[in-house]
Coordinates of N, CA and C in Angstrom, one line a residue:
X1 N 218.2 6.8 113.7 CA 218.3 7.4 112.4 C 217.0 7.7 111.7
X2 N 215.8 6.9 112.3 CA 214.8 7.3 111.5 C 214.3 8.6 111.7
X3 N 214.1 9.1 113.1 CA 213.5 11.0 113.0 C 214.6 11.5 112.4
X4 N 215.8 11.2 112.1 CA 216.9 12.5 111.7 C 216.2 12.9 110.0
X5 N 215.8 11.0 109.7 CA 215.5 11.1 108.1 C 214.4 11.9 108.1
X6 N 213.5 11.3 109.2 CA 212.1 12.0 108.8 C 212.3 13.4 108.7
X7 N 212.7 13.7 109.8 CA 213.1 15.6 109.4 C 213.7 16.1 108.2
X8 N 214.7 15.2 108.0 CA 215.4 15.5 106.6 C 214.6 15.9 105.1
X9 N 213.6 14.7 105.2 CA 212.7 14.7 104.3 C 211.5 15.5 104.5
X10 N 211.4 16.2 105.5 CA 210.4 17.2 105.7 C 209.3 16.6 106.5
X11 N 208.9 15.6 106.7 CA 208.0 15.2 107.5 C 207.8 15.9 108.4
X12 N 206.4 15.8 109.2 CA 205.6 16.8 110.3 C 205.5 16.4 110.9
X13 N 205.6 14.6 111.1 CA 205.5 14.0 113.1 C 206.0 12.1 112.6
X14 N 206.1 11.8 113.4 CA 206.6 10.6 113.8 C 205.3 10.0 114.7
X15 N 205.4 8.6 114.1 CA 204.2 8.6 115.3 C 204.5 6.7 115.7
X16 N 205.4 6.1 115.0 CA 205.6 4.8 115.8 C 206.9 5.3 117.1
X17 N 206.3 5.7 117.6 CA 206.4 5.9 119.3 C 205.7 5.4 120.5
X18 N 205.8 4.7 121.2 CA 205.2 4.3 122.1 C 205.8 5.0 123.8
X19 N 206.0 5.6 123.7 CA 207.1 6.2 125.3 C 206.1 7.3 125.7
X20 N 205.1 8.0 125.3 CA 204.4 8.6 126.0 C 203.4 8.5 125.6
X21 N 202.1 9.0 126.3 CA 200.6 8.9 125.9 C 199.8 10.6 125.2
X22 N 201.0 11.3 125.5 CA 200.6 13.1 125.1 C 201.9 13.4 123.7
X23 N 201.1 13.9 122.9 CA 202.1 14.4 121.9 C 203.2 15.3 122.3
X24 N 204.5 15.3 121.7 CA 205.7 16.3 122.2 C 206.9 16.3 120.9
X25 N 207.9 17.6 121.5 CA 208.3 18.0 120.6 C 209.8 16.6 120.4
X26 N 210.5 16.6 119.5 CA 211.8 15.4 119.5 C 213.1 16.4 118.7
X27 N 214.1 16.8 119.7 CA 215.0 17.9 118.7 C 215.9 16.7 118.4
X28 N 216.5 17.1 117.5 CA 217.6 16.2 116.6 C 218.3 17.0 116.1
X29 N 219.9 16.5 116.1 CA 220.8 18.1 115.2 C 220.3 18.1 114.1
X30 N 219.7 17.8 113.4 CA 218.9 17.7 111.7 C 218.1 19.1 112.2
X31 N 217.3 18.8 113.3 CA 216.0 19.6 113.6 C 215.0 19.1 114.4
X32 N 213.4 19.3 114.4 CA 212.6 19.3 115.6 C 211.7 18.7 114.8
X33 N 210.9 17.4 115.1 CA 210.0 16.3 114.7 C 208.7 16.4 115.9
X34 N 207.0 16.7 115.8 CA 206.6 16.2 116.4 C 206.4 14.9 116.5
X35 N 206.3 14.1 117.6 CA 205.5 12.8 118.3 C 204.7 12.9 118.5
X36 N 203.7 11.6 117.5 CA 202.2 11.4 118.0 C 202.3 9.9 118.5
X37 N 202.3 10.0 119.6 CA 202.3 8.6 120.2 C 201.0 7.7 119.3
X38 N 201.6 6.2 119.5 CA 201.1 5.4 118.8 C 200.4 4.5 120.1
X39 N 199.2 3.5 120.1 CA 199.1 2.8 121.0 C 198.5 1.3 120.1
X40 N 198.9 0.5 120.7 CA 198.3 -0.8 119.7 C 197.2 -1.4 120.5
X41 N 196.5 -1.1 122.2 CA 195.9 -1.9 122.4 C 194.3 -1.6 121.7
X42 N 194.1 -0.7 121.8 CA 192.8 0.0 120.7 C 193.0 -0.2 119.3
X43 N 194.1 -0.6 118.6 CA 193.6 -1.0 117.0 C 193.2 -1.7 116.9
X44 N 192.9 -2.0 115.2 CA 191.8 -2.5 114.8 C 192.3 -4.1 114.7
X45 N 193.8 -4.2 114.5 CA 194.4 -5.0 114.2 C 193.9 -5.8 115.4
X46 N 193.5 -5.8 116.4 CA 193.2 -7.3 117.9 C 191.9 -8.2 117.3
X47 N 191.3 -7.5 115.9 CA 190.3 -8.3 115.3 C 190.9 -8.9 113.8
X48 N 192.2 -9.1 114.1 CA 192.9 -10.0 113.0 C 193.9 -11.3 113.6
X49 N 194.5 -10.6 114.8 CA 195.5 -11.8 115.1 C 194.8 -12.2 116.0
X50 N 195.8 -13.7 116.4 CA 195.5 -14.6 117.3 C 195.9 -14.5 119.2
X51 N 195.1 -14.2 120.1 CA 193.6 -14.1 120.0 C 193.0 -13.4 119.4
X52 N 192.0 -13.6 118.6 CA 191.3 -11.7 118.2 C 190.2 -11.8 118.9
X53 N 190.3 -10.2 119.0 CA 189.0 -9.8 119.5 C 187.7 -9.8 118.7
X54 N 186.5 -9.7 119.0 CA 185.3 -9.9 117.9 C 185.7 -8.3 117.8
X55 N 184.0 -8.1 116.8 CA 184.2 -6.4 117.0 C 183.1 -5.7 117.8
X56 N 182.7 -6.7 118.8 CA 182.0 -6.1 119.7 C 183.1 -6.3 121.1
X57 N 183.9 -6.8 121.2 CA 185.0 -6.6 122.2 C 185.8 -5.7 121.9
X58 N 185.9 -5.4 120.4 CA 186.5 -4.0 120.1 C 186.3 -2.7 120.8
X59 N 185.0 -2.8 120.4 CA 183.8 -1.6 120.5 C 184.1 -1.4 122.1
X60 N 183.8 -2.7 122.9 CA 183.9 -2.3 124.0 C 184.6 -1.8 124.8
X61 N 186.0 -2.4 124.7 CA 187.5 -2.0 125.3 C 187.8 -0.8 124.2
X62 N 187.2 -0.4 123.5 CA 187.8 1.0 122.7 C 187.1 2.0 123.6
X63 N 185.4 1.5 123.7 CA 184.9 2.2 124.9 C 184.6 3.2 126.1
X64 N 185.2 2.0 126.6 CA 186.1 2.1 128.4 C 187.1 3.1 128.2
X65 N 188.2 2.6 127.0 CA 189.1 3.3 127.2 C 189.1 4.7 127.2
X66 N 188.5 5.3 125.8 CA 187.5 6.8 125.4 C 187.2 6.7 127.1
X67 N 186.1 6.0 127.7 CA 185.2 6.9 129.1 C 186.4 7.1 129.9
X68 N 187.0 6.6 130.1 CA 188.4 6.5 131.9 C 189.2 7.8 131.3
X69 N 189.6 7.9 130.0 CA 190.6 9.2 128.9 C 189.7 10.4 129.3
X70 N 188.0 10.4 129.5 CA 187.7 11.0 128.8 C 187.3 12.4 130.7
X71 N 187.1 10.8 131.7 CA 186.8 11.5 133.0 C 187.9 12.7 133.4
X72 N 189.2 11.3 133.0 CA 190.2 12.0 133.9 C 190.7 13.1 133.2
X73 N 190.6 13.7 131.6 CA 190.7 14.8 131.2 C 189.5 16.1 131.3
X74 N 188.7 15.3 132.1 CA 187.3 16.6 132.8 C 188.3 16.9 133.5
X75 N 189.0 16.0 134.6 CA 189.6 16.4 135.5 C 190.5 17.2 135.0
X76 N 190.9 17.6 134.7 CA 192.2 18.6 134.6 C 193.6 18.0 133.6
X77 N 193.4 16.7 133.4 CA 194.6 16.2 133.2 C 194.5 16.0 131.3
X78 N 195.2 16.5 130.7 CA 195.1 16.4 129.4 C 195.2 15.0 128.5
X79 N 194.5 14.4 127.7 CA 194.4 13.3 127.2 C 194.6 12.9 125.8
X80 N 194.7 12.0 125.3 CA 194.8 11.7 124.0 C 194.8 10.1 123.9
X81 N 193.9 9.8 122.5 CA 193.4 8.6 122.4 C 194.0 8.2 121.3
X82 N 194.7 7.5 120.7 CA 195.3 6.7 119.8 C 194.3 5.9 119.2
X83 N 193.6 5.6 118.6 CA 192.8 4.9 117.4 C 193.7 4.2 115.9
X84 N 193.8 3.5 116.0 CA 194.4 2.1 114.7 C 193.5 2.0 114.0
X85 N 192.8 2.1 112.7 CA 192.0 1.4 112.4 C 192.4 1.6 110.8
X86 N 192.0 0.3 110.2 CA 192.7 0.1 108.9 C 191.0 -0.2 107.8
X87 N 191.1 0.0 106.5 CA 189.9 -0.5 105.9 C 190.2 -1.7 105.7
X88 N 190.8 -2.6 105.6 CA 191.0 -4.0 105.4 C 190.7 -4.7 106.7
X89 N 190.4 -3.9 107.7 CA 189.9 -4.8 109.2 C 188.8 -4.0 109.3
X90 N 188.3 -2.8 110.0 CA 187.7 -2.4 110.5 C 186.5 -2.0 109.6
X91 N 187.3 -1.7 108.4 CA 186.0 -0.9 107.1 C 185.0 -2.8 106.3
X92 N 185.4 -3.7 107.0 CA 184.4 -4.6 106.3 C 182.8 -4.9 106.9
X93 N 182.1 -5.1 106.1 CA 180.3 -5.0 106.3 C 180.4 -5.5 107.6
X94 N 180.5 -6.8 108.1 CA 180.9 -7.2 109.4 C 180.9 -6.1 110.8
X95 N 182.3 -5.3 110.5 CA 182.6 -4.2 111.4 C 182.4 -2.8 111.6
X96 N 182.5 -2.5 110.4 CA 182.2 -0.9 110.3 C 181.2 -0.8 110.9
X97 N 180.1 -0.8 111.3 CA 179.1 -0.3 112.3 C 179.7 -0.2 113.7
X98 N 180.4 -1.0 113.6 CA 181.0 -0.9 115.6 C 182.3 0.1 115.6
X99 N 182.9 0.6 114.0 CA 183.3 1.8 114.7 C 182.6 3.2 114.5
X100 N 181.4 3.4 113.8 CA 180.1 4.3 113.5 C 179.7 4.5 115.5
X101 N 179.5 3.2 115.7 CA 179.1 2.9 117.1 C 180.1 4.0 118.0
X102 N 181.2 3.6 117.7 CA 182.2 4.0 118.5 C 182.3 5.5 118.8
X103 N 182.3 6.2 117.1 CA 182.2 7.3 116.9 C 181.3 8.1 117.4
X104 N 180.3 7.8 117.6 CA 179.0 8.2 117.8 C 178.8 8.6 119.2
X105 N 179.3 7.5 120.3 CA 179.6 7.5 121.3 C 180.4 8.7 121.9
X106 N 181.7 8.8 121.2 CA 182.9 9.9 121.4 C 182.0 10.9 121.2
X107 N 181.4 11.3 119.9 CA 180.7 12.6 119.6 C 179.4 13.0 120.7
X108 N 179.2 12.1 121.6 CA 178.1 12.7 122.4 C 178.7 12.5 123.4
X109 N 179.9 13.6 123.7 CA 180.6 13.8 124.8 C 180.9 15.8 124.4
X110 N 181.2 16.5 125.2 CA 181.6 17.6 125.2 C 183.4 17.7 125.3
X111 N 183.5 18.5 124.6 CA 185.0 19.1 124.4 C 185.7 18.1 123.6
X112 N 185.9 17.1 123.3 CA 186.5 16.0 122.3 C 186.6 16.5 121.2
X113 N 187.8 16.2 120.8 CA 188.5 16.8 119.2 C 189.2 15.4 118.3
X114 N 188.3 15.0 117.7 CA 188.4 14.3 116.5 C 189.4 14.4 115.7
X115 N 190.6 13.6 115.6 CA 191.9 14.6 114.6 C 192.4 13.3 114.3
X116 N 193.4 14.3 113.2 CA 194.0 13.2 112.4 C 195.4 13.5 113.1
X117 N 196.4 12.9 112.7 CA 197.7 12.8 113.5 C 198.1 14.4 112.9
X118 N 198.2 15.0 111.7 CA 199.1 15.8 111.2 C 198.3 16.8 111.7
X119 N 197.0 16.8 111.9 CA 196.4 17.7 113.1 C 196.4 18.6 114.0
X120 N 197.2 17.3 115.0 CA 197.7 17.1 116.4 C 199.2 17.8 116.3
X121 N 199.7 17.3 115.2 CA 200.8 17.7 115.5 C 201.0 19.2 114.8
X122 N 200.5 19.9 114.0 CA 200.3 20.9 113.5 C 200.0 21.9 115.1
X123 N 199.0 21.3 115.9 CA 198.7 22.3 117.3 C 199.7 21.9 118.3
X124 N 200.9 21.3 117.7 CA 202.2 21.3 119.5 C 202.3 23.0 119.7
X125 N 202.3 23.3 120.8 CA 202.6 24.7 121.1 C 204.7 24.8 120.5

């Protein structure tokens, strides 16, 4: 029932989804919802619960993940990265440099597109 509402109410994507790693379309007899896949191992939230990660384990495993996303979409294979990050975890003095870090990193790569979810889902063919 919840994409039938979301469409109902006009919404432009759904994104607590976990079933794929590529955005797509979701018909419903209401109508057609995009999906922005959600991923939790990259939020910011692994530096709140128990275990947490610091925010340089953050940094790191956000990292890796960006490089391995980032080869295999040189290769041919289309990609997309899911990012969590909340100002009550990630935006405190503490952390916010390790996702500046993070960002910085992404941005000195070629062809990477920075987006917000309504974005993403604004470009589903």
């Amino acid at each position: 029932n919840t994409r039938r509402l979301l469409i109902e109410e006009g919404f432009a994507y759904h994104m607590d989804d976990y079933s794929d790693d590529l955005p797509f379309w979701h018909d419903e007899p209401a109508g057609r919802i995009a999906i922005v896949p959600y991923a939790l191992d990259t939020n910011d939230m692994k530096m709140w619960t128990d275990p947490a990660y610091t925010p340089a384990h953050w940094f790191d495993y956000a990292r890796e993940s960006f490089d391995r996303l980032y080869r295999e979409g040189v290769a041919g294979e289309p990609k997309m990265m899911s990012l969590g990050v909340h100002l009550r975890i990630i935006g405190r003095p503490g952390r916010i440099g390790w996702l500046e870090r993070f960002l910085d990193h992404v941005q000195g790569h070629e062809g990477v597109w920075v987006a917000l979810r309504r974005d993403i889902a604004d470009c589903l063919p």
